[in-house]
PDB file of C-alpha atoms in Angstrom:
ATOM      1  CA  LYS X   1      43.691  19.655   9.150  1.00 49.00           C
ATOM      2  CA  VAL X   2      46.674  21.304  10.196  1.00 51.00           C
ATOM      3  CA  LEU X   3      48.931  19.293   8.008  1.00 56.00           C
ATOM      4  CA  SER X   4      46.346  20.157   5.053  1.00 64.00           C
ATOM      5  CA  ARG X   5      46.423  23.891   6.006  1.00 65.00           C
ATOM      6  CA  ILE X   6      50.266  23.789   5.713  1.00 62.00           C
ATOM      7  CA  ASP X   7      50.108  22.198   2.713  1.00 63.00           C
ATOM      8  CA  SER X   8      47.736  24.806   1.089  1.00 67.00           C
ATOM      9  CA  ILE X   9      49.384  27.713   2.297  1.00 63.00           C
ATOM     10  CA  LEU X  10      53.267  25.987   1.197  1.00 62.00           C
ATOM     11  CA  ARG X  11      52.072  24.838  -2.063  1.00 64.00           C
ATOM     12  CA  SER X  12      51.052  28.608  -2.938  1.00 64.00           C
ATOM     13  CA  PRO X  13      52.958  30.626  -5.725  1.00 65.00           C
ATOM     14  CA  ARG X  14      53.948  32.953  -3.005  1.00 63.00           C
ATOM     15  CA  ALA X  15      55.792  30.321  -0.995  1.00 60.00           C
ATOM     16  CA  PRO X  16      59.339  29.592  -1.677  1.00 62.00           C
ATOM     17  CA  PRO X  17      60.335  26.504  -3.233  1.00 60.00           C
ATOM     18  CA  LEU X  18      62.859  25.649  -0.793  1.00 56.00           C
ATOM     19  CA  ILE X  19      59.983  24.556   1.861  1.00 55.00           C
ATOM     20  CA  PHE X  20      58.234  21.961  -0.354  1.00 53.00           C
ATOM     21  CA  GLN X  21      60.254  18.703  -1.632  1.00 53.00           C
ATOM     22  CA  PRO X  22      57.892  15.847  -2.105  1.00 54.00           C
ATOM     23  CA  SER X  23      58.961  12.570  -1.264  1.00 52.00           C
ATOM     24  CA  LYS X  24      59.756   9.930  -3.829  1.00 52.00           C
ATOM     25  CA  GLY X  25      58.713   6.104  -3.928  1.00 48.00           C
ATOM     26  CA  PRO X  26      56.473   4.043  -1.709  1.00 48.00           C
ATOM     27  CA  VAL X  27      57.509   6.322   1.261  1.00 43.00           C
ATOM     28  CA  GLN X  28      55.480   9.101  -0.352  1.00 46.00           C
ATOM     29  CA  ASN X  29      52.198   6.921  -0.643  1.00 46.00           C
ATOM     30  CA  HIS X  30      52.885   5.422   2.985  1.00 42.00           C
ATOM     31  CA  ILE X  31      52.980   8.620   4.592  1.00 44.00           C
ATOM     32  CA  LYS X  32      50.117  10.301   3.042  1.00 47.00           C
ATOM     33  CA  GLU X  33      48.174   7.141   3.865  1.00 47.00           C
ATOM     34  CA  ASN X  34      49.102   7.773   7.241  1.00 46.00           C
ATOM     35  CA  GLY X  35      48.263  11.622   7.137  1.00 44.00           C
ATOM     36  CA  GLN X  36      51.833  12.656   7.924  1.00 48.00           C
ATOM     37  CA  GLY X  37      54.109  14.079   5.969  1.00 47.00           C
ATOM     38  CA  CYS X  38      52.671  15.606   3.036  1.00 49.00           C
ATOM     39  CA  GLY X  39      55.980  16.135   1.692  1.00 55.00           C
ATOM     40  CA  PHE X  40      57.413  18.389   4.341  1.00 58.00           C
ATOM     41  CA  GLU X  41      59.949  15.994   6.075  1.00 63.00           C
ATOM     42  CA  HIS X  42      62.561  18.492   5.549  1.00 61.00           C
ATOM     43  CA  LEU X  43      60.433  21.166   7.007  1.00 68.00           C
ATOM     44  CA  PRO X  44      62.109  21.410  10.701  1.00 71.00           C
ATOM     45  CA  LEU X  45      65.797  21.861   9.182  1.00 73.00           C
ATOM     46  CA  THR X  46      64.440  24.768   6.736  1.00 71.00           C
ATOM     47  CA  ILE X  47      62.943  26.297  10.099  1.00 73.00           C
ATOM     48  CA  GLU X  48      65.841  26.214  12.083  1.00 76.00           C
ATOM     49  CA  MET X  49      67.644  27.687   9.233  1.00 78.00           C
ATOM     50  CA  TRP X  50      65.161  30.422   8.860  1.00 75.00           C
ATOM     51  CA  ALA X  51      65.618  30.803  12.550  1.00 78.00           C
ATOM     52  CA  ASP X  52      69.387  31.467  11.987  1.00 80.00           C
ATOM     53  CA  GLN X  53      68.749  33.831   9.375  1.00 81.00           C
ATOM     54  CA  LEU X  54      66.738  35.925  11.372  1.00 80.00           C
ATOM     55  CA  MET X  55      69.254  36.358  14.119  1.00 82.00           C
ATOM     56  CA  ALA X  56      71.829  37.054  11.518  1.00 85.00           C
ATOM     57  CA  LEU X  57      69.292  39.783  10.070  1.00 84.00           C
ATOM     58  CA  LYS X  58      69.217  41.424  13.528  1.00 84.00           C
ATOM     59  CA  ASP X  59      73.073  41.368  13.819  1.00 85.00           C
ATOM     60  CA  LEU X  60      73.175  42.755  10.021  1.00 88.00           C
ATOM     61  CA  HIS X  61      70.511  45.632  11.375  1.00 87.00           C
ATOM     62  CA  ARG X  62      72.812  46.503  13.982  1.00 86.00           C
ATOM     63  CA  SER X  63      75.963  46.699  11.937  1.00 87.00           C
ATOM     64  CA  LEU X  64      74.000  48.950   9.307  1.00 87.00           C
ATOM     65  CA  ARG X  65      72.814  51.345  12.083  1.00 86.00           C
ATOM     66  CA  LYS X  66      76.453  51.732  13.190  1.00 86.00           C
ATOM     67  CA  LEU X  67      77.606  52.641   9.782  1.00 85.00           C
ATOM     68  CA  SER X  68      74.712  54.881   9.584  1.00 83.00           C
ATOM     69  CA  LEU X  69      75.355  56.869  12.628  1.00 81.00           C
ATOM     70  CA  GLU X  70      79.246  57.089  11.174  1.00 80.00           C
ATOM     71  CA  LEU X  71      77.944  58.629   7.774  1.00 76.00           C
ATOM     72  CA  LEU X  72      74.865  60.309   8.957  1.00 75.00           C
ATOM     73  CA  PRO X  73      75.085  61.108  12.900  1.00 71.00           C
ATOM     74  CA  TRP X  74      72.161  63.652  12.336  1.00 68.00           C
ATOM     75  CA  ASN X  75      69.763  60.525  11.822  1.00 65.00           C
ATOM     76  CA  THR X  76      69.034  59.383  15.462  1.00 60.00           C
ATOM     77  CA  ALA X  77      65.710  58.066  14.756  1.00 59.00           C
ATOM     78  CA  ASP X  78      65.355  54.596  14.513  1.00 57.00           C
ATOM     79  CA  PRO X  79      61.747  53.295  14.994  1.00 52.00           C
ATOM     80  CA  GLN X  80      62.934  49.946  14.253  1.00 50.00           C
ATOM     81  CA  ASP X  81      64.934  49.388  17.326  1.00 51.00           C
ATOM     82  CA  LYS X  82      61.863  48.742  19.535  1.00 54.00           C
ATOM     83  CA  ARG X  83      60.867  45.956  17.251  1.00 56.00           C
ATOM     84  CA  GLU X  84      61.283  42.307  18.289  1.00 61.00           C
ATOM     85  CA  SER X  85      61.807  41.256  14.696  1.00 71.00           C
ATOM     86  CA  ILE X  86      63.664  42.824  11.878  1.00 78.00           C
ATOM     87  CA  ARG X  87      62.124  43.152   8.476  1.00 81.00           C
ATOM     88  CA  VAL X  88      64.395  43.352   4.860  1.00 82.00           C
ATOM     89  CA  GLU X  89      62.780  46.826   4.101  1.00 84.00           C
ATOM     90  CA  ASP X  90      64.139  48.329   7.440  1.00 83.00           C
ATOM     91  CA  LEU X  91      67.502  47.185   6.350  1.00 85.00           C
ATOM     92  CA  GLN X  92      66.744  48.572   2.582  1.00 87.00           C
ATOM     93  CA  LEU X  93      65.998  51.656   4.347  1.00 87.00           C
ATOM     94  CA  ILE X  94      69.201  52.068   5.732  1.00 86.00           C
ATOM     95  CA  VAL X  95      71.099  51.485   2.819  1.00 88.00           C
ATOM     96  CA  ASP X  96      69.421  53.724   0.580  1.00 87.00           C
ATOM     97  CA  ALA X  97      70.073  56.583   3.097  1.00 85.00           C
ATOM     98  CA  VAL X  98      73.685  55.898   3.181  1.00 85.00           C
ATOM     99  CA  LEU X  99      74.266  55.290  -0.233  1.00 86.00           C
ATOM    100  CA  GLU X 100      72.259  58.844  -0.993  1.00 84.00           C
ATOM    101  CA  GLU X 101      74.516  60.401   1.324  1.00 81.00           C
ATOM    102  CA  LEU X 102      77.588  59.269  -0.301  1.00 81.00           C
ATOM    103  CA  GLU X 103      76.068  60.113  -3.629  1.00 79.00           C
ATOM    104  CA  ASN X 104      75.338  63.561  -2.499  1.00 78.00           C
ATOM    105  CA  LYS X 105      78.895  64.115  -0.896  1.00 75.00           C
ATOM    106  CA  GLU X 106      80.528  62.980  -4.367  1.00 70.00           C
ATOM    107  CA  LYS X 107      78.550  65.377  -6.493  1.00 69.00           C
ATOM    108  CA  ASN X 108      79.368  68.533  -3.861  1.00 67.00           C
ATOM    109  CA  SER X 109      83.340  67.676  -3.407  1.00 66.00           C
ATOM    110  CA  GLN X 110      83.114  67.695  -7.461  1.00 62.00           C
ATOM    111  CA  LYS X 111      81.366  71.514  -7.452  1.00 65.00           C
ATOM    112  CA  LEU X 112      83.299  74.549  -6.269  1.00 64.00           C
ATOM    113  CA  SER X 113      81.942  76.711  -3.706  1.00 71.00           C
ATOM    114  CA  LEU X 114      80.751  80.114  -4.677  1.00 76.00           C
ATOM    115  CA  GLN X 115      83.616  81.689  -2.397  1.00 78.00           C
ATOM    116  CA  THR X 116      86.060  79.488  -4.160  1.00 79.00           C
ATOM    117  CA  LEU X 117      85.315  80.857  -7.594  1.00 82.00           C
ATOM    118  CA  SER X 118      85.397  84.311  -6.559  1.00 85.00           C
ATOM    119  CA  ALA X 119      88.832  83.889  -5.404  1.00 87.00           C
ATOM    120  CA  ILE X 120      89.808  82.316  -8.254  1.00 88.00           C
ATOM    121  CA  VAL X 121      88.389  85.262 -10.606  1.00 90.00           C
ATOM    122  CA  SER X 122      89.852  87.947  -8.260  1.00 91.00           C
ATOM    123  CA  HIS X 123      93.456  86.339  -8.752  1.00 92.00           C
ATOM    124  CA  PHE X 124      93.213  86.075 -12.322  1.00 92.00           C
ATOM    125  CA  GLN X 125      92.291  89.735 -12.147  1.00 92.00           C
ATOM    126  CA  LYS X 126      95.151  90.732 -10.019  1.00 91.00           C
ATOM    127  CA  LEU X 127      97.268  89.033 -12.057  1.00 91.00           C
ATOM    128  CA  PHE X 128      96.511  90.451 -15.389  1.00 91.00           C
ATOM    129  CA  ASP X 129      95.070  93.620 -14.384  1.00 90.00           C
ATOM    130  CA  VAL X 130      91.459  93.277 -15.454  1.00 91.00           C
ATOM    131  CA  ASN X 131      89.506  96.015 -13.326  1.00 90.00           C
ATOM    132  CA  SER X 132      86.027  94.764 -14.192  1.00 89.00           C
ATOM    133  CA  LEU X 133      84.388  91.129 -14.265  1.00 86.00           C
ATOM    134  CA  SER X 134      83.371  91.932 -17.800  1.00 87.00           C
ATOM    135  CA  GLY X 135      86.972  92.163 -18.906  1.00 89.00           C
ATOM    136  CA  VAL X 136      87.881  88.595 -17.798  1.00 91.00           C
ATOM    137  CA  TYR X 137      86.619  86.980 -20.657  1.00 89.00           C
ATOM    138  CA  PRO X 138      88.453  89.286 -23.497  1.00 90.00           C
ATOM    139  CA  ARG X 139      91.764  89.133 -21.242  1.00 91.00           C
ATOM    140  CA  MET X 140      91.438  85.521 -21.147  1.00 92.00           C
ATOM    141  CA  ASN X 141      91.033  85.159 -24.908  1.00 91.00           C
ATOM    142  CA  GLU X 142      94.076  87.716 -25.022  1.00 91.00           C
ATOM    143  CA  VAL X 143      96.256  85.711 -22.977  1.00 92.00           C
ATOM    144  CA  TYR X 144      95.402  82.612 -24.567  1.00 91.00           C
ATOM    145  CA  ILE X 145      96.332  84.285 -28.132  1.00 92.00           C
ATOM    146  CA  LYS X 146      99.535  85.550 -26.626  1.00 92.00           C
ATOM    147  CA  LEU X 147     100.646  82.195 -25.052  1.00 91.00           C
ATOM    148  CA  GLY X 148     100.010  80.321 -28.727  1.00 91.00           C
ATOM    149  CA  GLU X 149     102.238  82.931 -30.256  1.00 92.00           C
ATOM    150  CA  MET X 150     104.844  82.585 -27.816  1.00 91.00           C
ATOM    151  CA  THR X 151     104.758  78.705 -27.806  1.00 90.00           C
ATOM    152  CA  ASN X 152     105.161  78.873 -31.687  1.00 91.00           C
ATOM    153  CA  ALA X 153     108.123  81.225 -31.798  1.00 91.00           C
ATOM    154  CA  MET X 154     109.641  79.147 -28.979  1.00 90.00           C
ATOM    155  CA  ARG X 155     109.121  75.965 -30.888  1.00 90.00           C
ATOM    156  CA  ASN X 156     110.524  77.677 -34.228  1.00 90.00           C
ATOM    157  CA  LEU X 157     113.550  79.254 -32.012  1.00 90.00           C
ATOM    158  CA  HIS X 158     114.592  75.810 -30.908  1.00 90.00           C
ATOM    159  CA  GLU X 159     114.385  74.410 -34.437  1.00 89.00           C
ATOM    160  CA  LEU X 160     116.437  77.128 -35.972  1.00 87.00           C
ATOM    161  CA  LEU X 161     118.882  77.266 -32.938  1.00 87.00           C
ATOM    162  CA  GLU X 162     119.106  73.106 -33.222  1.00 87.00           C
ATOM    163  CA  LEU X 163     118.010  72.974 -29.438  1.00 87.00           C
ATOM    164  CA  ASP X 164     116.333  70.430 -27.933  1.00 88.00           C
ATOM    165  CA  SER X 165     112.859  70.742 -27.340  1.00 85.00           C
ATOM    166  CA  SER X 166     113.091  70.512 -23.730  1.00 87.00           C
ATOM    167  CA  ALA X 167     115.732  73.215 -23.444  1.00 88.00           C
ATOM    168  CA  PRO X 168     114.190  76.135 -21.326  1.00 89.00           C
ATOM    169  CA  PRO X 169     113.748  79.695 -22.161  1.00 88.00           C
ATOM    170  CA  THR X 170     116.992  81.135 -20.537  1.00 90.00           C
ATOM    171  CA  VAL X 171     119.126  78.533 -22.827  1.00 90.00           C
ATOM    172  CA  VAL X 172     117.560  80.056 -25.887  1.00 89.00           C
ATOM    173  CA  VAL X 173     117.862  83.494 -24.888  1.00 90.00           C
ATOM    174  CA  ASN X 174     121.854  82.969 -24.136  1.00 90.00           C
ATOM    175  CA  THR X 175     122.278  81.140 -27.302  1.00 90.00           C
ATOM    176  CA  VAL X 176     120.552  84.096 -29.168  1.00 89.00           C
ATOM    177  CA  GLY X 177     122.559  86.528 -27.442  1.00 89.00           C
ATOM    178  CA  LYS X 178     125.896  84.678 -28.427  1.00 88.00           C
ATOM    179  CA  LEU X 179     124.899  84.554 -31.694  1.00 86.00           C
ATOM    180  CA  CYS X 180     124.285  88.441 -31.465  1.00 86.00           C
ATOM    181  CA  ASP X 181     127.713  89.012 -30.297  1.00 84.00           C
ATOM    182  CA  ILE X 182     129.201  86.851 -33.133  1.00 85.00           C
ATOM    183  CA  ILE X 183     127.228  89.029 -35.564  1.00 83.00           C
ATOM    184  CA  THR X 184     128.213  92.134 -33.956  1.00 81.00           C
ATOM    185  CA  LYS X 185     131.929  90.999 -33.883  1.00 78.00           C
ATOM    186  CA  ASN X 186     131.729  90.316 -37.621  1.00 78.00           C
ATOM    187  CA  VAL X 187     130.524  93.794 -38.625  1.00 75.00           C
ATOM    188  CA  THR X 188     133.199  95.371 -36.549  1.00 72.00           C
ATOM    189  CA  GLU X 189     135.747  93.613 -38.598  1.00 74.00           C
ATOM    190  CA  GLN X 190     133.945  94.335 -41.678  1.00 74.00           C
ATOM    191  CA  VAL X 191     134.079  97.909 -40.928  1.00 67.00           C
ATOM    192  CA  GLN X 192     137.601  97.881 -40.204  1.00 66.00           C
ATOM    193  CA  GLN X 193     138.683  96.115 -43.711  1.00 71.00           C
ATOM    194  CA  LEU X 194     136.173  98.867 -45.192  1.00 67.00           C
ATOM    195  CA  LEU X 195     138.278 101.618 -43.678  1.00 62.00           C
ATOM    196  CA  GLY X 196     141.445 100.086 -43.770  1.00 64.00           C
ATOM    197  CA  THR X 197     142.025 100.163 -39.814  1.00 59.00           C
ATOM    198  CA  GLN X 198     142.137  97.797 -37.079  1.00 60.00           C
ATOM    199  CA  ASP X 199     141.285  99.894 -33.989  1.00 66.00           C
ATOM    200  CA  ILE X 200     138.216 102.528 -32.871  1.00 69.00           C
ATOM    201  CA  HIS X 201     140.223 105.689 -32.824  1.00 74.00           C
ATOM    202  CA  SER X 202     141.484 105.115 -36.235  1.00 74.00           C
ATOM    203  CA  ILE X 203     137.883 104.830 -37.231  1.00 70.00           C
ATOM    204  CA  ILE X 204     136.939 107.823 -35.449  1.00 76.00           C
ATOM    205  CA  ASN X 205     139.743 109.632 -37.159  1.00 78.00           C
ATOM    206  CA  LYS X 206     138.397 108.521 -40.592  1.00 76.00           C
ATOM    207  CA  LEU X 207     135.009 109.448 -39.978  1.00 77.00           C
ATOM    208  CA  GLU X 208     135.951 113.126 -38.778  1.00 81.00           C
ATOM    209  CA  GLU X 209     137.946 113.052 -42.023  1.00 81.00           C
ATOM    210  CA  HIS X 210     135.030 112.359 -43.761  1.00 78.00           C
ATOM    211  CA  GLU X 211     132.747 114.858 -42.181  1.00 82.00           C
ATOM    212  CA  CYS X 212     135.365 117.627 -42.889  1.00 83.00           C
ATOM    213  CA  PHE X 213     136.084 116.963 -46.730  1.00 81.00           C
ATOM    214  CA  PHE X 214     132.216 115.992 -47.507  1.00 83.00           C
ATOM    215  CA  PRO X 215     130.198 119.120 -47.255  1.00 85.00           C
ATOM    216  CA  PRO X 216     132.617 121.720 -49.231  1.00 85.00           C
ATOM    217  CA  PHE X 217     133.139 118.584 -52.059  1.00 84.00           C
ATOM    218  CA  GLN X 218     129.071 118.379 -52.215  1.00 85.00           C
ATOM    219  CA  ALA X 219     128.771 122.083 -52.421  1.00 86.00           C
ATOM    220  CA  LEU X 220     131.314 122.194 -55.371  1.00 87.00           C
ATOM    221  CA  ILE X 221     129.946 119.343 -57.230  1.00 86.00           C
ATOM    222  CA  LYS X 222     126.049 121.151 -56.881  1.00 88.00           C
ATOM    223  CA  ASP X 223     128.016 124.409 -58.042  1.00 87.00           C
ATOM    224  CA  LEU X 224     129.199 122.654 -61.058  1.00 86.00           C
ATOM    225  CA  LEU X 225     125.804 120.980 -62.088  1.00 87.00           C
ATOM    226  CA  CYS X 226     124.201 124.342 -61.782  1.00 88.00           C
ATOM    227  CA  LEU X 227     126.921 126.243 -63.659  1.00 87.00           C
ATOM    228  CA  LEU X 228     127.037 123.642 -66.748  1.00 85.00           C
ATOM    229  CA  GLU X 229     123.293 122.882 -66.864  1.00 86.00           C
ATOM    230  CA  ILE X 230     123.602 118.936 -66.387  1.00 86.00           C
ATOM    231  CA  ARG X 231     121.778 117.087 -63.659  1.00 85.00           C
ATOM    232  CA  ASN X 232     124.085 113.968 -63.456  1.00 86.00           C
ATOM    233  CA  VAL X 233     127.672 113.673 -62.249  1.00 83.00           C
ATOM    234  CA  ASP X 234     129.029 111.472 -64.664  1.00 86.00           C
ATOM    235  CA  ASP X 235     128.233 114.305 -67.140  1.00 85.00           C
ATOM    236  CA  ILE X 236     130.489 116.874 -65.717  1.00 84.00           C
ATOM    237  CA  LEU X 237     133.823 115.921 -67.136  1.00 85.00           C
ATOM    238  CA  PRO X 238     132.315 115.610 -70.792  1.00 86.00           C
ATOM    239  CA  ALA X 239     131.077 119.122 -70.122  1.00 85.00           C
ATOM    240  CA  VAL X 240     134.192 120.323 -69.109  1.00 83.00           C
ATOM    241  CA  GLN X 241     136.048 118.448 -71.952  1.00 85.00           C
ATOM    242  CA  ASN X 242     133.763 120.539 -74.454  1.00 84.00           C
ATOM    243  CA  LEU X 243     134.732 123.837 -72.886  1.00 81.00           C
ATOM    244  CA  LYS X 244     138.088 123.401 -74.001  1.00 73.00           C
TER     245      LYS X 244
END
């Protein structure tokens, strides 16, 4: 009877296939005739293995409890501690709680606190002289546009001055300053050649002479134009020759 009940239970669809291995050959028929075995000759070894697994399950539960106390120190309740047997469901509950806490920590680490966001906005307002929160976005857009213009200008200057793209702004400014000095020097030389002098004092004298001479000459020309009833300076000489 006992073997028949075991046979009916362990042959059910819910039973693991590991526990039933039918005997092969004439030994199977001999055992069935004597009412022993019924294909469960290996069952003691399986039961011993299960017993070892149950003991290992307790050790696993103990390790998971330690991990849970490290990650969830506030969760000290463990009703399974008083049980003699540990179920897989008990271990699954601990694992789920630990995983949920890890997921929450990861989400929270990716979110900035309200205090941090407020500090960032206040720092931006101080840096760019923004008096109200409503002015933060317009100033951000303005800064972005100015930054783009400056970046384009610096890139164009690097190309015009034949500088490496990694050259800092100080190098660009110094190069532009040198070019300005060269241009100023060339302009000074051209003025000196035009006025026929090589020193600044001679240039000053030339300008003073021009300032003394030009106003009376200009007044004379105006009087001649008015007297001769002409409009162009080029017509003065023909008009005087006709008076002869």
